[in-house]
Short mmCIF file of C-alpha atoms in Angstrom, two decimals:
data_model
loop_
_atom_site.label_atom_id
_atom_site.label_comp_id
_atom_site.label_asym_id
_atom_site.label_seq_id
_atom_site.Cartn_x
_atom_site.Cartn_y
_atom_site.Cartn_z
CA MET F 1 25.49 153.73 124.84
CA GLY F 2 26.75 156.95 123.29
CA ASN F 3 24.56 159.95 122.64
CA SER F 4 24.96 159.63 118.87
CA LEU F 5 23.71 156.06 118.89
CA LYS F 6 20.81 157.04 121.14
CA ALA F 7 19.83 159.78 118.70
CA ILE F 8 19.73 157.26 115.84
CA VAL F 9 17.78 154.68 117.84
CA ALA F 10 15.22 157.34 118.81
CA PHE F 11 14.10 157.44 115.16
CA VAL F 12 13.31 153.70 115.09
CA PRO F 13 9.69 153.08 116.16
CA SER F 14 10.03 149.39 117.10
CA ASN F 15 9.30 148.49 120.72
CA LYS F 16 12.69 146.85 121.05
CA CYS F 17 14.54 150.02 120.03
CA GLN F 18 12.33 152.19 122.20
CA LYS F 19 13.05 150.10 125.28
CA TYR F 20 16.76 150.07 124.41
CA LEU F 21 16.70 153.85 124.40
CA LEU F 22 15.08 153.83 127.83
CA GLU F 23 17.80 151.53 129.10
CA ASP F 24 15.41 148.80 130.23
CA LEU F 25 13.03 151.24 131.91
CA GLU F 26 10.02 148.99 131.49
CA GLU F 27 8.08 149.94 134.60
CA MET F 28 7.33 153.28 136.13
CA PRO F 29 10.02 154.29 138.66
CA VAL F 30 9.06 154.24 142.30
CA ASP F 31 9.69 157.98 142.59
CA LYS F 32 7.33 158.60 139.65
CA MET F 33 10.03 160.55 137.82
CA VAL F 34 11.67 159.97 134.43
CA ASP F 35 14.72 161.98 133.34
CA LEU F 36 15.67 161.65 129.67
CA SER F 37 17.65 164.88 129.48
CA GLY F 38 20.70 165.22 127.27
CA ARG F 39 20.17 162.17 125.05
CA GLN F 40 20.00 163.96 121.69
CA MET F 41 16.54 162.51 121.13
CA ARG F 42 14.48 163.69 118.16
CA ARG F 43 11.33 161.90 119.24
CA LEU F 44 9.93 160.92 122.61
CA PRO F 45 9.73 157.15 123.21
CA VAL F 46 5.99 156.46 123.28
CA HIS F 47 6.54 153.81 125.93
CA ILE F 48 6.98 156.62 128.47
CA CYS F 49 3.34 157.60 127.96
CA SER F 50 2.23 154.28 129.47
CA PHE F 51 3.48 155.41 132.89
CA ARG F 52 0.15 156.97 133.77
CA GLU F 53 1.06 157.79 137.37
CA LEU F 54 4.16 159.73 136.32
CA VAL F 55 4.56 163.04 138.18
CA LYS F 56 7.84 164.45 136.80
CA LEU F 57 9.17 164.20 133.24
CA TYR F 58 12.45 165.84 132.26
CA LEU F 59 13.20 166.02 128.53
CA SER F 60 15.70 168.91 128.59
CA ASP F 61 18.63 169.27 126.23
CA ASN F 62 17.44 167.09 123.35
CA ASN F 63 16.47 167.75 119.73
CA LEU F 64 12.72 167.47 120.14
CA ASN F 65 10.38 169.56 117.99
CA HIS F 66 7.13 167.66 118.54
CA LEU F 67 5.53 165.32 121.07
CA PRO F 68 3.29 162.28 120.53
CA PRO F 69 -0.45 162.58 121.18
CA GLU F 70 -0.11 159.70 123.65
CA LEU F 71 1.43 162.17 126.09
CA GLU F 72 -2.14 163.09 127.01
CA GLN F 73 -2.28 159.87 129.04
CA LEU F 74 0.01 161.44 131.68
CA GLN F 75 -2.77 163.23 133.53
CA ASN F 76 -0.90 163.14 136.85
CA LEU F 77 2.12 164.99 135.51
CA GLN F 78 3.05 168.04 137.60
CA ILE F 79 6.48 168.94 136.23
CA LEU F 80 7.42 168.92 132.55
CA ALA F 81 10.81 170.13 131.31
CA LEU F 82 11.08 170.83 127.58
CA ASP F 83 13.86 173.43 127.73
CA PHE F 84 16.87 173.35 125.42
CA ASN F 85 15.08 171.68 122.51
CA ASN F 86 13.97 172.76 119.03
CA PHE F 87 10.31 173.60 119.54
CA LYS F 88 9.04 176.34 117.23
CA ALA F 89 5.53 175.91 118.62
CA LEU F 90 4.30 174.44 121.87
CA PRO F 91 2.70 171.04 121.14
CA LEU F 92 -0.99 171.32 121.99
CA VAL F 93 -0.88 167.99 123.80
CA VAL F 94 1.02 169.77 126.59
CA CYS F 95 -2.08 171.89 127.22
CA THR F 96 -4.08 168.75 128.03
CA LEU F 97 -1.92 168.03 131.11
CA LYS F 98 -4.11 169.93 133.53
CA GLN F 99 -2.21 169.01 136.70
CA LEU F 100 0.99 170.71 135.54
CA CYS F 101 2.44 173.04 138.17
CA ILE F 102 5.82 173.75 136.57
CA LEU F 103 6.54 174.04 132.86
CA TYR F 104 10.02 174.66 131.45
CA LEU F 105 10.03 175.97 127.87
CA GLY F 106 13.24 178.00 127.90
CA ASN F 107 15.89 177.93 125.17
CA ASN F 108 13.64 176.91 122.31
CA LYS F 109 12.45 178.82 119.22
CA LEU F 110 9.00 179.87 120.37
CA CYS F 111 7.53 183.04 118.86
CA SER F 112 4.14 182.66 120.53
CA LEU F 113 2.13 180.44 122.84
CA PRO F 114 -1.21 178.78 121.98
CA LEU F 115 -4.49 179.99 123.46
CA GLU F 116 -4.95 176.45 124.79
CA LEU F 117 -2.31 177.24 127.40
CA ARG F 118 -5.15 178.79 129.42
CA LEU F 119 -6.28 175.24 130.23
CA LEU F 120 -3.30 174.82 132.57
CA GLN F 121 -5.00 176.49 135.50
CA ASN F 122 -2.76 174.76 138.07
CA LEU F 123 0.41 176.22 136.60
CA LYS F 124 2.49 178.09 139.18
CA THR F 125 5.87 178.43 137.46
CA LEU F 126 6.45 179.15 133.76
CA TRP F 127 9.90 179.39 132.17
CA ILE F 128 9.87 180.91 128.67
CA GLU F 129 13.29 182.56 128.71
CA SER F 130 15.64 182.55 125.71
CA ASN F 131 13.01 182.17 123.01
CA CYS F 132 11.95 184.44 120.13
CA LEU F 133 9.09 186.26 121.83
CA GLN F 134 8.60 189.86 120.70
CA TYR F 135 5.64 190.27 123.03
CA LEU F 136 4.39 188.48 126.11
CA PRO F 137 1.47 186.29 124.96
CA GLU F 138 -1.70 187.54 126.63
CA VAL F 139 -2.73 183.96 127.36
CA VAL F 140 -0.10 183.98 130.11
CA CYS F 141 -2.30 186.53 131.89
CA GLU F 142 -5.03 183.89 132.19
CA LEU F 143 -2.91 181.55 134.35
CA SER F 144 -4.51 182.68 137.59
CA LEU F 145 -2.27 180.70 139.98
CA LEU F 146 1.02 181.71 138.37
CA LYS F 147 3.59 182.71 141.00
CA THR F 148 6.84 182.85 139.01
CA LEU F 149 7.38 183.98 135.43
CA HIS F 150 10.80 183.71 133.77
CA ALA F 151 10.67 185.64 130.48
CA GLY F 152 14.24 186.91 130.17
CA SER F 153 16.40 186.91 127.03
CA ASN F 154 13.59 187.45 124.54
CA ALA F 155 12.75 190.57 122.52
CA LEU F 156 10.01 192.03 124.70
CA ARG F 157 9.43 195.77 124.39
CA THR F 158 6.41 196.03 126.68
CA LEU F 159 4.05 193.99 128.85
CA PRO F 160 0.27 193.66 128.43
CA PRO F 161 -1.96 195.53 130.93
CA GLN F 162 -3.77 192.25 131.60
CA LEU F 163 -0.73 191.05 133.53
CA GLN F 164 -2.06 192.78 136.64
CA CYS F 165 -4.80 190.13 136.73
CA LEU F 166 -2.17 187.66 137.99
CA GLN F 167 -2.65 188.45 141.65
CA GLU F 168 -0.68 185.38 142.75
CA LEU F 169 2.41 186.48 140.81
CA ARG F 170 5.33 187.15 143.13
CA THR F 171 8.43 186.98 140.92
CA ILE F 172 8.99 188.22 137.38
CA TRP F 173 12.31 187.95 135.55
CA LEU F 174 12.61 190.18 132.46
CA SER F 175 16.37 190.54 132.07
CA GLY F 176 17.90 190.74 128.61
CA ASN F 177 14.90 192.11 126.74
CA LEU F 178 14.28 195.35 124.77
CA LEU F 179 12.35 197.35 127.35
CA SER F 180 12.91 201.07 126.81
CA GLU F 181 10.78 202.05 129.79
CA PHE F 182 9.83 200.41 133.04
CA PRO F 183 6.63 198.43 132.29
CA PRO F 184 3.75 200.55 133.67
CA VAL F 185 1.67 197.49 134.51
CA LEU F 186 4.19 196.46 137.18
CA LEU F 187 3.36 199.66 139.07
CA ASP F 188 -0.16 198.30 139.57
CA MET F 189 0.98 194.96 141.02
CA PRO F 190 1.50 195.59 144.76
CA PHE F 191 1.89 191.88 145.46
CA LEU F 192 5.14 191.51 143.48
CA GLU F 193 8.15 190.55 145.58
CA VAL F 194 10.94 190.31 142.98
CA ILE F 195 11.28 192.39 139.80
CA ASP F 196 14.25 191.80 137.50
CA VAL F 197 14.70 194.18 134.55
CA ASP F 198 18.47 193.80 134.29
CA ARG F 199 20.06 194.30 130.85
CA ASN F 200 17.36 196.32 129.14
CA SER F 201 17.29 199.87 127.73
CA ILE F 202 15.44 201.67 130.52
CA ARG F 203 16.58 205.29 130.92
CA PHE F 204 14.34 206.36 133.79
CA PHE F 205 12.81 204.49 136.72
CA PRO F 206 9.58 205.57 138.41
CA SER F 207 9.23 205.25 142.14
CA LEU F 208 8.52 201.75 143.41
CA ALA F 209 8.11 202.85 147.00
CA HIS F 210 4.35 202.24 146.90
CA LEU F 211 4.74 198.48 146.27
CA PRO F 212 4.29 196.98 149.78
CA GLY F 213 5.28 193.43 148.83
CA LEU F 214 8.51 194.31 147.03
CA LYS F 215 11.66 192.72 148.46
CA LEU F 216 14.14 192.90 145.58
CA VAL F 217 14.51 194.90 142.38
CA ILE F 218 17.34 194.21 139.92
CA TYR F 219 17.82 197.03 137.41
CA ASP F 220 21.53 196.81 136.61
CA HIS F 221 22.95 197.30 133.08
CA ASN F 222 20.37 199.86 132.01
CA PRO F 223 21.27 203.36 130.70
CA CYS F 224 19.26 204.85 133.54
CA ARG F 225 19.64 208.36 134.94
CA ASN F 226 18.36 207.43 138.37
CA ALA F 227 17.89 204.59 140.79
CA PRO F 228 14.29 203.52 141.50
CA LYS F 229 13.00 204.74 144.83
CA VAL F 230 11.92 201.85 147.06
CA ALA F 231 10.48 201.39 150.52
CA LYS F 232 12.73 200.78 153.50
CA GLY F 233 14.15 197.27 153.59
CA VAL F 234 13.85 196.62 149.85
CA ARG F 235 17.10 195.47 148.27
CA ARG F 236 18.20 197.11 145.02
CA VAL F 237 20.85 195.80 142.62
CA GLY F 238 22.10 198.36 140.12
CA ARG F 239 23.72 201.76 139.73
CA TRP F 240 23.56 203.94 142.82
CA SER F 241 21.71 201.19 144.65
CA GLU F 242 23.15 202.34 147.96
CA GLU F 243 22.10 205.91 147.31
CA THR F 244 18.67 207.35 148.10
CA PRO F 245 17.05 208.75 146.12
CA GLU F 246 19.59 210.12 143.59
CA PRO F 247 23.27 209.41 142.89
CA ARG F 248 25.88 211.40 144.80
CA LYS F 249 27.73 213.96 142.67
CA ARG F 250 31.14 215.53 143.12
CA SER F 251 32.43 218.26 140.82
CA GLY F 252 29.73 217.38 138.32
CA ALA F 253 30.84 213.75 138.07
CA VAL F 254 28.59 210.89 139.00
CA ILE F 255 30.15 208.52 141.53
CA GLU F 256 29.03 204.98 140.83
CA ILE F 257 28.71 202.58 143.74
CA THR F 258 30.18 199.12 143.41
CA LEU F 259 28.31 196.47 145.37
CA ASP F 260 30.33 194.05 147.44
CA GLU F 261 27.77 191.32 147.08
CA LYS F 262 26.90 189.67 143.80
CA PRO F 263 23.50 190.37 142.20
CA LEU F 264 20.85 187.81 142.92
CA LEU F 265 20.14 186.05 139.62
CA PRO F 266 17.32 183.70 138.62
CA PRO F 267 17.94 180.20 140.06
CA ALA F 268 20.06 178.14 137.73
CA ALA F 269 18.68 174.83 138.96
CA LYS F 270 15.12 173.77 138.40
CA THR F 271 12.91 174.03 141.43
CA GLU F 272 9.85 172.15 142.45
CA PRO F 273 6.64 173.33 144.09
#
């Protein structure tokens, strides 16, 4: 059935309409995964919450702005995709799903995250890109197993010092924010492997040569006066990235280096643990 009809049916609470929306999905799939992405839904069919062994639930690209309390029954859920919806606040029921490893919240209207997010102590990957965040919620710094943080395309101007408590963090994507200086806290995180600060307003980069775990730094599209110094073997993507430590000058003109290879961007497809 068409997406428009599905969107209308999603409003009707009867069991018959709910099952029609699920296209006869009456029993939990063998692969323990349900994908209801792109169906223009405005409410989640409660029938899904009866699949108590469900591991993966994809609800991307809908019109959701709340979730039913029955979602709490999915205590085996490890992956939950809520990106490309209309959430202005994260439903607290999500914070009851303590086995979550990956949570996609990108492309919503979030201005903050609830303190209850700290209950998700198994979370390893958090996507909060393309929201309305003017600061990184400090509760994120309490997710001790977090390895990957996607926080690009918000309005971040700085990062909290508590971020250095995330000693499992390896990758942080901060492109498309309002950073006017390189976040000082990142200089105290020697375990970071990938730092992306592309498309910000950073004018000067401190040396990153002391970060032993660093493998890649993306700093392109900043009004910077220098390239960040890095240790041998670390890949840089940005102005003068092939120069060390300062750009080459001829007759007072700065010669910009054009990379042959494309910048490494955050993965477009969703990944699993």
